[in-house]
Every structure is written in C-alpha cells, then in structure tokens.
Short mmCIF file of C-alpha atoms and ligand atoms in Angstrom, two decimals:
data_model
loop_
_atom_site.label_atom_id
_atom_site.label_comp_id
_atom_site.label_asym_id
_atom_site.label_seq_id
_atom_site.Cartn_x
_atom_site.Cartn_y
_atom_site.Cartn_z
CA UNK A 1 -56.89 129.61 22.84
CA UNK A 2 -58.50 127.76 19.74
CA UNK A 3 -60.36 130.03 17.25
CA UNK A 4 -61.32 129.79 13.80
CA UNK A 5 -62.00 132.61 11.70
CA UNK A 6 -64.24 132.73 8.88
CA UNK A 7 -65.01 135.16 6.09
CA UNK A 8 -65.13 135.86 2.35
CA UNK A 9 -61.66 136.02 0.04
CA UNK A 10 -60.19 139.44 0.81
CA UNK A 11 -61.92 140.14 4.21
CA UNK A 12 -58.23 139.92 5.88
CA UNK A 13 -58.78 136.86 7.47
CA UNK A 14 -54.58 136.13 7.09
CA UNK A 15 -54.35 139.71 8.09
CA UNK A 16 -56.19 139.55 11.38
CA UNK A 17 -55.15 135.37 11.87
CA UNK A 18 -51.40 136.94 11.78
CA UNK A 19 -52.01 139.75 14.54
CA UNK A 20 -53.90 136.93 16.80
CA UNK A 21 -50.96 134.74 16.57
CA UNK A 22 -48.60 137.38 17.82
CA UNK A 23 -50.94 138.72 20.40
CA UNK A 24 -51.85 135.20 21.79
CA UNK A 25 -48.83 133.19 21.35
CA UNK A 26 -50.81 130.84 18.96
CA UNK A 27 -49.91 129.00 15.59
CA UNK A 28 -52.02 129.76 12.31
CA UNK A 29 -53.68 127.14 10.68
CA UNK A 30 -54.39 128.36 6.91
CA UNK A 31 -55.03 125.50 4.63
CA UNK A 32 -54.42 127.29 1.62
CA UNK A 33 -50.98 128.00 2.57
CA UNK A 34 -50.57 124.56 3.10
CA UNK A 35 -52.19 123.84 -0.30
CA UNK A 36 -49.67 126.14 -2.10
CA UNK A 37 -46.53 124.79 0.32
CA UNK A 38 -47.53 121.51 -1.29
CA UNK A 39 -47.89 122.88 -4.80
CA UNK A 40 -44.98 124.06 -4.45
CA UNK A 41 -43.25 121.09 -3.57
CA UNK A 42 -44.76 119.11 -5.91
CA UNK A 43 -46.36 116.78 -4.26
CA UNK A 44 -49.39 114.36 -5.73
CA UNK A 45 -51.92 116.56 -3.77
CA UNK A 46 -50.13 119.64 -4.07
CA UNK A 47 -50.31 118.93 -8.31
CA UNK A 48 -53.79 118.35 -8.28
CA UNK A 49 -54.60 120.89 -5.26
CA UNK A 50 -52.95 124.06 -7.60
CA UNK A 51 -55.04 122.91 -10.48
CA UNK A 52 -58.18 123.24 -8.55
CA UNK A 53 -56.87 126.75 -6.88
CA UNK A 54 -56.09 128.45 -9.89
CA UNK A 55 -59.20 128.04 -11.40
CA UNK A 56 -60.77 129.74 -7.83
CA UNK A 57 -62.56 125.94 -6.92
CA UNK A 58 -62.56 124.05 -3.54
CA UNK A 59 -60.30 121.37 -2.82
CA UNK A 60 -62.10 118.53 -2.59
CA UNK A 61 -63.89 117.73 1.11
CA UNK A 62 -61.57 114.71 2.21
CA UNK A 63 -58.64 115.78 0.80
CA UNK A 64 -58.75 118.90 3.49
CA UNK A 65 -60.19 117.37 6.27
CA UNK A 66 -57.30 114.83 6.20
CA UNK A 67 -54.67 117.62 5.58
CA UNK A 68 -56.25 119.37 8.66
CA UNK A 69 -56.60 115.97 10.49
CA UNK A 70 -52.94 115.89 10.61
CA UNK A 71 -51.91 119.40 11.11
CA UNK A 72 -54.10 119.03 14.08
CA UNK A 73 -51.95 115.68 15.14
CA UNK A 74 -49.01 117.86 15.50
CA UNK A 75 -47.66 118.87 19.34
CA UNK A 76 -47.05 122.75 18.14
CA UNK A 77 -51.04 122.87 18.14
CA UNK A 78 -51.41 122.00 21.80
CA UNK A 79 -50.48 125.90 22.80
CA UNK A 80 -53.55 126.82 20.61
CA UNK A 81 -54.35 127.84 16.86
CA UNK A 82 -56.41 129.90 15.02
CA UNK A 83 -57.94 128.21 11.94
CA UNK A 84 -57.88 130.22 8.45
CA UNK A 85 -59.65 129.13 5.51
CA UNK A 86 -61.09 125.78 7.04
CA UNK A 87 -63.72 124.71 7.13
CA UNK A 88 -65.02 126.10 3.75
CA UNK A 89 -68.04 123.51 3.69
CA UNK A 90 -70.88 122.58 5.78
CA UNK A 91 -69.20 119.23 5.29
CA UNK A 92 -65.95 120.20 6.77
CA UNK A 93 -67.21 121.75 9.87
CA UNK A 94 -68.77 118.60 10.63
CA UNK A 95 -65.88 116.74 10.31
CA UNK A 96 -63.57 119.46 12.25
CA UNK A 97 -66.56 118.87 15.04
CA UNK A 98 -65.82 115.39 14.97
CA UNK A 99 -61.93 115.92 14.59
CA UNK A 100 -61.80 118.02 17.74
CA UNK A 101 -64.21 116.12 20.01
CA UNK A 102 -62.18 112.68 18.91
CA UNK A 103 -58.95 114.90 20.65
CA UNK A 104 -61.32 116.29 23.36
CA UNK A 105 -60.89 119.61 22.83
CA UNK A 106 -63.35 122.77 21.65
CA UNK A 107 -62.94 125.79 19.89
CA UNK A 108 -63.10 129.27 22.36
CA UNK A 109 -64.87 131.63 19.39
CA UNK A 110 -65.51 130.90 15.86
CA UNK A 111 -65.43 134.60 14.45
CA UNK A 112 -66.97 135.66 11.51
CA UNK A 113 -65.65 138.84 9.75
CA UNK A 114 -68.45 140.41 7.62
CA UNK A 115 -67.70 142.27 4.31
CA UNK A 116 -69.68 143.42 1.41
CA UNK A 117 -69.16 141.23 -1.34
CA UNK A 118 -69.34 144.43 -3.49
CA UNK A 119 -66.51 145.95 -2.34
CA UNK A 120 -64.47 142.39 -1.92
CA UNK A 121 -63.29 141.96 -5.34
CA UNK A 122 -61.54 145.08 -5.32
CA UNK A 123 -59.55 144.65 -2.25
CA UNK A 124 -58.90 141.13 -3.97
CA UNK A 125 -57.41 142.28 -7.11
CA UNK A 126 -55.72 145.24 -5.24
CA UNK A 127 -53.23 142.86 -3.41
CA UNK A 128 -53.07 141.02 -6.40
CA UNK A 129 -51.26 143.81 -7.72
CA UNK A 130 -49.83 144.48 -4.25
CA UNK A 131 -47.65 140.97 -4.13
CA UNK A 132 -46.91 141.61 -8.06
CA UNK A 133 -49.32 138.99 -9.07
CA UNK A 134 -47.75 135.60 -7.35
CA UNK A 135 -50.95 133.91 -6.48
CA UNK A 136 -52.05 132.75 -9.49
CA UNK A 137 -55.46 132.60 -7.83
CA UNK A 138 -56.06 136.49 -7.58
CA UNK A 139 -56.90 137.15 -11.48
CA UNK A 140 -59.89 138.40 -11.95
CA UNK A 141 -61.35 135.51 -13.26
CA UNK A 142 -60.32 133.79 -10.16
CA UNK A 143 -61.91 136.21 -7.95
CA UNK A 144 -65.45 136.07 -9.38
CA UNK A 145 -64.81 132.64 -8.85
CA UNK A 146 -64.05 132.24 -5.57
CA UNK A 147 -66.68 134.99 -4.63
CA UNK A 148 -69.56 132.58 -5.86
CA UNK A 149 -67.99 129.49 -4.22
CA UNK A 150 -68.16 131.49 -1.24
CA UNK A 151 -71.53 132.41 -1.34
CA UNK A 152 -72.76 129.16 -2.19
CA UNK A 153 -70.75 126.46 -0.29
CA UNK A 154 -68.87 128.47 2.55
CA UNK A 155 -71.85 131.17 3.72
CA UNK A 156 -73.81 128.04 4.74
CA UNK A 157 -70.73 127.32 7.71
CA UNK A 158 -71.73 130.58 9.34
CA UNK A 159 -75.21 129.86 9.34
CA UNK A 160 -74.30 126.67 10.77
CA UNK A 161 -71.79 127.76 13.88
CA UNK A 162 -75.05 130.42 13.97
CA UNK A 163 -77.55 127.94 14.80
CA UNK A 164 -75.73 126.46 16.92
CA UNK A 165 -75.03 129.63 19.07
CA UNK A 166 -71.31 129.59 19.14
CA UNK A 167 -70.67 132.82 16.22
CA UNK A 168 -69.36 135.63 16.85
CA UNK A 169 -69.88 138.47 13.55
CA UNK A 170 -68.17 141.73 13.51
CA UNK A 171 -67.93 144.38 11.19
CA UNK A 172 -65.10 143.76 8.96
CA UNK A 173 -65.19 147.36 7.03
CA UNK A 174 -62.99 149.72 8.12
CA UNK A 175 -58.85 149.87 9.03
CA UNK A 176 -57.16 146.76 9.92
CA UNK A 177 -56.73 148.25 13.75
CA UNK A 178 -60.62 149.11 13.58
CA UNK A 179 -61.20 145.42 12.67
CA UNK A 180 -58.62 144.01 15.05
CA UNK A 181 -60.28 146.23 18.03
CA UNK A 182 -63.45 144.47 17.20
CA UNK A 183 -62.03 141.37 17.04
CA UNK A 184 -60.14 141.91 20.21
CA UNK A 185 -63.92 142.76 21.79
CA UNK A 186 -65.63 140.14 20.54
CA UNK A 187 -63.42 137.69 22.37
CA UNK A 188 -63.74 139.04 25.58
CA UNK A 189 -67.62 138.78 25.19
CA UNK A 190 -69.45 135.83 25.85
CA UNK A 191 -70.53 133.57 23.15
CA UNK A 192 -73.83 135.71 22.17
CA UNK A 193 -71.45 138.84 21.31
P1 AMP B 1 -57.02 130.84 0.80
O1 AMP B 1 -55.55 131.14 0.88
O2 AMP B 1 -57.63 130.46 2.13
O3 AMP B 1 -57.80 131.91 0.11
O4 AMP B 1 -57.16 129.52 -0.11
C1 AMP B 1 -56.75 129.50 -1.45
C2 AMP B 1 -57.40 128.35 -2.20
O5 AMP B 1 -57.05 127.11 -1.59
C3 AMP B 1 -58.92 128.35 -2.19
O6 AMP B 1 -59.46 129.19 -3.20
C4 AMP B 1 -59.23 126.88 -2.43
O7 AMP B 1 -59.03 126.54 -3.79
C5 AMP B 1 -58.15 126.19 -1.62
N1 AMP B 1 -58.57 125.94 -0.23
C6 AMP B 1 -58.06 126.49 0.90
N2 AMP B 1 -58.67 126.02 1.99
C7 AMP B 1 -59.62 125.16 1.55
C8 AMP B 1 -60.62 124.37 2.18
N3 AMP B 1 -60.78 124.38 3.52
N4 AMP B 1 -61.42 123.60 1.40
C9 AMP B 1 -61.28 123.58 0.06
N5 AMP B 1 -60.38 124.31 -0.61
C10 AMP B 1 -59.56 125.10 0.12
#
C-alpha cells in the first residue's frame, strides 16, 4: 500500500503515519525527519536545510524532490510507504507524479487530514513543550511561520490531488483513535470517500 498523507503542522500527520506503518507493515517516508537526520549529521544539505527549518521556511523544491527521488530508489520501499510531509508544493507533487510513473507505480489514497488552523498553533506549541523544546522549529515564532507557508504554498497540493479526483479529507478534530477510525474508513472507500 502507497499513501501519502497531507495536512497542516500539528494535525498528527507523524501520529497517524506511525499507526499506518504498524497496521500495514509499511515504511514512513517523512522528509523532515530526514532533513533533521541530515542536520544532524552535518551534512552540506543538512547545514543549509536546519537554517531554513528553524526559521519555519520550505526547503527549497529540488533539494526535496531529489532527497525523495532517492529514498524512493531504495528496495525497503517496494513493501509500500506512506509519505509525510512531501509534497509541500504544487511543484513537488508534480514531480512525485513524475517520480512514481518513471518507477511505474501509483499511490492507493492521498489522505488529507483537516484541522482548524485556529486551534493548530496550540497543539503545535503544546508538544513543543511536550518533547522539552528539541525541535527548534516549534517556537512560536516558528509556528506562525509555518502556519502561513502552509496556507499559501502547501493548501494548493490538496486542491490539486482534489481536482484530480484522487483525495480523500477526513475530519482531523477529535482523539487520535477517532482520527485513526476515520482514516481506517476512508481507505476502505473508494476514491470519492
Ligand atoms: P515536518 O517534520 O514535516 O513538519 O518538517 C519540518 C520542516 O522541514 C518544515 O517546516 C520544512 O522546513 C522542512 N520540510 C520538510 N518536508 C519538506 C518538503 N517536502 N518541502 C520543503 N521543506 C520541507
């Protein structure tokens, strides 16, 4: 099973990407924890990639859609993945279109999990305090931040998949397992769920 999951910052897309994995024996593809595995090493992308996260920006378009071109090269993908934080750009879901027909395969359900933004930023800042603080890109600066970016460059990747019938939306207020039982329905739906 190949899904991608989209969403604003602090809808519990890892959350919900982590139960899917268990449930369907799948890898997670989250592209900001590869981002911050790089920072952390140190690496020439990974240096310029934490600059650009801790100010709550977007990694530049071909810098991600080569990490993800990669990630996608390796054989642990060929059981399946669920995509987490990519794509982020009308852009990038292009490319991922492109990326995936060039290896002939297709996505099963691109699933979006719908928050209000209102009540985003303080489910943000409340694992921010959760995890002690060690993502330097949960300050509240940060979050404001990434809120906007979201509206402005990833929203348009919903409407996108949406026009071109393959999006699945569900309701992403409530418990994790009221989320997850949504999420769980929405798959076994057809594609106009
Ligand atoms: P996340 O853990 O998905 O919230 O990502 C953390 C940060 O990594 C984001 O705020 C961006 O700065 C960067 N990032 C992750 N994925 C992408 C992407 N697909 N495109 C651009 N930047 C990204």
């Amino acid at each position: 099973m190949r899904l991608n999951l989209l969403g604003p910052p602090g809808a519990g897309k890892g959350t919900q990407a982590q139960r899917l994995v268990e449930k369907h024996g799948i890898i997670q593809l989250s592209t900001g924890d590869m981002l911050r595995a790089a920072a952390a090493a140190g690496t020439p992308v990974g240096q310029r990639a934490k600059a650009i996260m801790d100010r709550g920006d977007l990694v530049p378009d071909e810098v991600m859609i080569e990490i993800i071109s990669e990630r996608l090269d390796r054989p642990d993908t060929a059981k399946g993945f669920i995509l987490d934080g990519f794509p982020r750009t009308v852009e990038q879901a292009k490319a991922l279109d492109n990326l995936l027909e060039d290896r002939g395969v297709q996505l099963d359900a691109i699933v979006e999990i719908v928050v209000d933004h209102d009540i985003l930023r303080d489910r943000i800042l409340g694992r921010a305090r959760e995890t002690g603080g060690s993502r330097a890109d949960d300050t509240e600066a940060t979050v404001a931040k990434r809120l906007s970016v979201y509206r402005e460059q990833t929203a348009p990747v919903a409407e996108y998949y949406g026009r071109k019938g393959v999006l699945k939306q569900i309701d992403g207020m409530g418990t994790i397992a009221e989320v997850a039982a949504r999420i769980d329905e929405s798959l076994k739906a057809g594609t106009d769920a």
